[in-house]
CSV table of C-alpha atoms in Angstrom, one decimal:
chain,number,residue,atom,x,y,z
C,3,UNK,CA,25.7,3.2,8.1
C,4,UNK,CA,24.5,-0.2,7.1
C,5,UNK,CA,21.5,-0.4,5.5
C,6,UNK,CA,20.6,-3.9,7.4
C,7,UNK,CA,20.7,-5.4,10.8
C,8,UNK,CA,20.7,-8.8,12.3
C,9,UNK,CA,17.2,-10.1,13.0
C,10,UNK,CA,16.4,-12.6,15.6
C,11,UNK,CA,17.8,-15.8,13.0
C,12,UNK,CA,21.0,-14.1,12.5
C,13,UNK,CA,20.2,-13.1,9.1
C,14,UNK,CA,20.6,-9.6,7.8
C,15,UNK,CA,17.0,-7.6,7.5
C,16,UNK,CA,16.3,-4.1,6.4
C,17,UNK,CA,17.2,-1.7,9.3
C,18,UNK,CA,13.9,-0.1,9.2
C,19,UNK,CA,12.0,-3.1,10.7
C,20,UNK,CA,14.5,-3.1,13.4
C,21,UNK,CA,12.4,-0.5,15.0
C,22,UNK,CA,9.5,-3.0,16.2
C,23,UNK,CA,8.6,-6.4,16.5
C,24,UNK,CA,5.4,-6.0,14.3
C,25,UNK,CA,7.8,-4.7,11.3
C,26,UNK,CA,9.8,-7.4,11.0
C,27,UNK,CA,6.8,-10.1,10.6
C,28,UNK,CA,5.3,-7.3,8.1
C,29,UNK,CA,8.8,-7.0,6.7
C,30,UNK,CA,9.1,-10.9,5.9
C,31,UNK,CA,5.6,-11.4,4.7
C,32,UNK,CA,4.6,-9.1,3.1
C,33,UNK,CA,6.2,-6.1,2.2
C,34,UNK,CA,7.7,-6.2,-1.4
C,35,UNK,CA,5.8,-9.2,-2.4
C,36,UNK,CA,3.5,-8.9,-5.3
C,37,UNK,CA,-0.1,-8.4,-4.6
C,38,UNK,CA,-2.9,-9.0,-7.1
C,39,UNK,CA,-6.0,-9.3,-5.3
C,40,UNK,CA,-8.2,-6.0,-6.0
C,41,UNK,CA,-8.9,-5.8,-2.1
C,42,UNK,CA,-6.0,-6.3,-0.6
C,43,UNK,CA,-4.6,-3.3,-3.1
C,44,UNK,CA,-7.1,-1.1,-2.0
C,45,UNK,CA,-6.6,-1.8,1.8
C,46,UNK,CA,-3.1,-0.9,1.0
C,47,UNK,CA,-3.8,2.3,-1.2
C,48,UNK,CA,-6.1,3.2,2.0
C,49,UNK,CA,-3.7,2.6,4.8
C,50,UNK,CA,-0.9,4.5,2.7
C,51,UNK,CA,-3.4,7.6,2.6
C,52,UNK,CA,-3.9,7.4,6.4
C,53,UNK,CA,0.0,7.0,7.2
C,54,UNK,CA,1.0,10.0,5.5
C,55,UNK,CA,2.4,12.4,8.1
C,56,UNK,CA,2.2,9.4,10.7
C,57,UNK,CA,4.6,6.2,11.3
C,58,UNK,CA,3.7,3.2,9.6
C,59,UNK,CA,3.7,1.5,13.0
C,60,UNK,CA,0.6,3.4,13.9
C,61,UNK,CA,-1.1,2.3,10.9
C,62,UNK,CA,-0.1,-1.4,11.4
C,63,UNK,CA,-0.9,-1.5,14.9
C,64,UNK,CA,-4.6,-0.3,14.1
C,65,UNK,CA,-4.9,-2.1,11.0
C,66,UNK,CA,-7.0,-4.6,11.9
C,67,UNK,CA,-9.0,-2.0,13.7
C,68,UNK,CA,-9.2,-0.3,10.3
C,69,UNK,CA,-10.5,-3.6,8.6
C,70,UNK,CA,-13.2,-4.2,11.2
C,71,UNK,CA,-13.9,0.0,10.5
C,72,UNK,CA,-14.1,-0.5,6.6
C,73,UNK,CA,-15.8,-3.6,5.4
C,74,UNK,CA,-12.2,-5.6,5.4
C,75,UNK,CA,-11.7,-2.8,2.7
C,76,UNK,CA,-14.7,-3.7,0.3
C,77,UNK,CA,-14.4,-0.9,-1.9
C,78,UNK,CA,-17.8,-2.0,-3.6
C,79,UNK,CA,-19.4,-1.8,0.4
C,80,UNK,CA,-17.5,1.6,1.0
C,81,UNK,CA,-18.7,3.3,-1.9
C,82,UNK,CA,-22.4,3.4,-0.4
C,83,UNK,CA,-21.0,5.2,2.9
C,84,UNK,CA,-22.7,8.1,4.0
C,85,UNK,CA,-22.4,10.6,6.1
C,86,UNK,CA,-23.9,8.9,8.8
C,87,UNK,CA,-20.8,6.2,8.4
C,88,UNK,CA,-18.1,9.2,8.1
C,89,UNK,CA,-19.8,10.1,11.7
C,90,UNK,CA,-19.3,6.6,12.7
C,91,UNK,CA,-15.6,6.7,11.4
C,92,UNK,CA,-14.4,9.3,13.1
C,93,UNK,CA,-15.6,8.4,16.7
C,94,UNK,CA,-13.8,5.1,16.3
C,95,UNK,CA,-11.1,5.3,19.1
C,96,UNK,CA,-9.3,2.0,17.1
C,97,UNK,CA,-8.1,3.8,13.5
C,98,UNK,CA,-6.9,7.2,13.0
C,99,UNK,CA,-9.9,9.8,13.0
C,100,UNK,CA,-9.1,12.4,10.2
C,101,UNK,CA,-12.2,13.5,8.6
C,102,UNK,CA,-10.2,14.4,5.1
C,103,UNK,CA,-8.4,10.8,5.4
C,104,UNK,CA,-11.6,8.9,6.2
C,105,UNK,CA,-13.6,10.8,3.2
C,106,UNK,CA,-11.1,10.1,1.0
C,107,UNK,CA,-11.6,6.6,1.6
C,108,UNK,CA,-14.9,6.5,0.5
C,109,UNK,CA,-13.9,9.2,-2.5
C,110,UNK,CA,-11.0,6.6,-3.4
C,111,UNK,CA,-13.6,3.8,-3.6
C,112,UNK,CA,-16.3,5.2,-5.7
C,113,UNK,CA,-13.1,5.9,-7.9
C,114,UNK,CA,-11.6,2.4,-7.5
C,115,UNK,CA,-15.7,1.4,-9.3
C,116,UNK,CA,-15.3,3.5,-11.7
C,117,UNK,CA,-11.6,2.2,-12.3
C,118,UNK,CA,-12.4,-1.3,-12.5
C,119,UNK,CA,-15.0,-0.7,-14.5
C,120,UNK,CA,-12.1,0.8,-17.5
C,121,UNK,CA,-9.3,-0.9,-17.1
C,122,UNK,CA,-11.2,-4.8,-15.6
C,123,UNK,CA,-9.2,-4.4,-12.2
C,124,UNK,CA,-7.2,-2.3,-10.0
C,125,UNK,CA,-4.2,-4.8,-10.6
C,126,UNK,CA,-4.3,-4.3,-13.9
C,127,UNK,CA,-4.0,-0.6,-13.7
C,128,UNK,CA,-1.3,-0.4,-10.9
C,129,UNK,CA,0.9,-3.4,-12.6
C,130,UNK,CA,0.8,-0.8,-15.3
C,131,UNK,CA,3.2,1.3,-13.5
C,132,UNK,CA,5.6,-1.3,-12.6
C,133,UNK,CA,9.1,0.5,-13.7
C,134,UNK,CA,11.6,-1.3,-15.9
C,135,UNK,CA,15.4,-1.9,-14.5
C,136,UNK,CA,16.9,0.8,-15.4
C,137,UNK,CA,14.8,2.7,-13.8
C,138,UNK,CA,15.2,1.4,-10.3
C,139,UNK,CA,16.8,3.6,-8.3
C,140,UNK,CA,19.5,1.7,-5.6
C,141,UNK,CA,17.1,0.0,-2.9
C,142,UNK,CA,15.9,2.7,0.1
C,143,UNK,CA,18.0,5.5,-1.6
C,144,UNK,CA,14.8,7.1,-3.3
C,145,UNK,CA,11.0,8.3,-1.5
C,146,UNK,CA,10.0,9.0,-5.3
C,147,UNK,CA,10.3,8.0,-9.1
C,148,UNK,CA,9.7,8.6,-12.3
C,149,UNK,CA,6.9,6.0,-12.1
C,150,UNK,CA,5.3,7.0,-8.9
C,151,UNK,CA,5.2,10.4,-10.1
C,152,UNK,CA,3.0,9.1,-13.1
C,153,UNK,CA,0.9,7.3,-10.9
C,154,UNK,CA,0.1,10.1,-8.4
C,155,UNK,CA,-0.6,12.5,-11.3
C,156,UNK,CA,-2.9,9.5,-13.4
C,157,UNK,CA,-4.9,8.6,-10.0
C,158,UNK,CA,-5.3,12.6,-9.4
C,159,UNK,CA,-6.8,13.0,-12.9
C,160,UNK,CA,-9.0,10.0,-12.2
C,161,UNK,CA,-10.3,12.2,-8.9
C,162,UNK,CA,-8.4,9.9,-6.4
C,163,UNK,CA,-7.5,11.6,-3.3
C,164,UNK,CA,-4.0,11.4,-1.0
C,165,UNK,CA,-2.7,9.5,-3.9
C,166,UNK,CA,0.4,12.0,-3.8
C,167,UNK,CA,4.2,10.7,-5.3
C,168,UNK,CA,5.9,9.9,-2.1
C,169,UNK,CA,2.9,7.8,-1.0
C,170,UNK,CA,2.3,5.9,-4.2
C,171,UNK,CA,6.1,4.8,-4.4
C,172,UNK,CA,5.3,4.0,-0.6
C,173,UNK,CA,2.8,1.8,-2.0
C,174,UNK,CA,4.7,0.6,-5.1
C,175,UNK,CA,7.3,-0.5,-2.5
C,176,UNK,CA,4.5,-2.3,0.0
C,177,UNK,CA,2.3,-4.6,-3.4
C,178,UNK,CA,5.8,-5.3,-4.5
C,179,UNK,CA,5.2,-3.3,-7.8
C,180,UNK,CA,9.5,-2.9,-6.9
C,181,UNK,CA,11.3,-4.8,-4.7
C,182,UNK,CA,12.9,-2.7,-2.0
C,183,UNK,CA,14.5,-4.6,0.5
C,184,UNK,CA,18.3,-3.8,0.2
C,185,UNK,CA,20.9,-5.8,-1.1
C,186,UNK,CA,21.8,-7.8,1.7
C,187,UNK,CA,18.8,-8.2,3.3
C,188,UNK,CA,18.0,-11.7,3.0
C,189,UNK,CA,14.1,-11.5,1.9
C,190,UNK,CA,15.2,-9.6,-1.0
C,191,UNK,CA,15.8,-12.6,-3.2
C,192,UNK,CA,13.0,-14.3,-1.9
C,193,UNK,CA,10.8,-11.6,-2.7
C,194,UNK,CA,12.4,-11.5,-6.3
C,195,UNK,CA,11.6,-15.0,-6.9
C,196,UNK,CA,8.1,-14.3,-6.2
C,197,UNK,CA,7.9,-11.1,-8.2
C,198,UNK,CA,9.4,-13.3,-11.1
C,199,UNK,CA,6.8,-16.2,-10.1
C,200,UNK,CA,3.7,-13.5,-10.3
C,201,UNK,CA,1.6,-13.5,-13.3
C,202,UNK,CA,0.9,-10.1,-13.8
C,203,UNK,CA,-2.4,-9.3,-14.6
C,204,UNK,CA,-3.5,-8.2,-17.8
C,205,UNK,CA,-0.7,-9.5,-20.0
């Protein structure tokens, strides 16, 4: 099976964002572009935690429900939740109400402080991880690597939570820490000229 399709200007797309109208638009602006803004990675570390076990067109369809719910993912503003908030959380009809996914929110940001605090910014930390070519498995063939592996099993030691393998190379895929779109899909060399335009931070 091919691993594209045609979108809607007769170019070939990833098939996965064939499924929905709001994938492709995620698909072309976003996923497998490089991210550096500390916020932004920690909405997407947050909304990879809460699709695990779901569709990812649950989570995108809420997610602006999610950044109204979280502070627009202000981990310094999440950190001081209580459990009054956690209440709050988990009667809000517009994200996905899973206590253990909602409290590792506010675990993950008290973590993300302490984080920033080491290493000057979560970008720095995660570009860390950011595998070298001959490592890259063929595009959509893999749901893990060596470096998302090493990632889970760092973040764990650091106390972060739903931080397993199979959702950190979901992430590594989403802040463009690879670039995943498969060969013929005609954002992959646009997203590779961007990777290769990105200043990573901390070198």
């Amino acid at each position: 099976m091919s691993m594209t399709f045609t979108g809607p200007d007769g170019k070939p797309r990833c098939r996965w964002c064939a499924a929905t109208p709001e994938y492709l638009d995620y698909h072309d602006r976003e996923w497998g572009f490089p991210v550096g803004d500390d916020r932004r990675l920690f909405e997407k570390l947050s909304l990879e935690g809460f699709q695990s076990g779901l569709s990812w067109r649950t989570i995108l369809e809420k997610r602006e429900n999610f950044r109204a719910a979280f502070d627009h993912f202000d981990y310094d503003k999440i950190a001081q939740y209580t459990e009054r908030d956690v209440e709050r959380l988990l009667h809000d009809a517009g994200i996905v109400r899973h206590r253990g996914k909602i409290e590792a929110v506010i675990n993950n940001a008290r973590r993300a402080q302490e984080l920033v605090q080491r290493e000057g910014s979560l970008a720095a930390f995660f570009w860390r991880y950011e595998p070298a070519e001959d490592k890259l498995a063929k595009p959509q063939t893999a749901s893990t690597s060596e470096a998302s592996i090493a990632l889970s099993k760092e973040l764990k030691k650091r106390g972060f939570k739903f931080v397993g393998p199979t959702t950190m190379y979901a992430l590594m895929q989403a802040m463009g820490l690879i670039n995943d779109h498969a060969e013929e899909c005609a954002m992959r060399p646009i997203a590779e000229q961007a990777r290769m335009d990105f200043k990573r931070p901390g070198r």
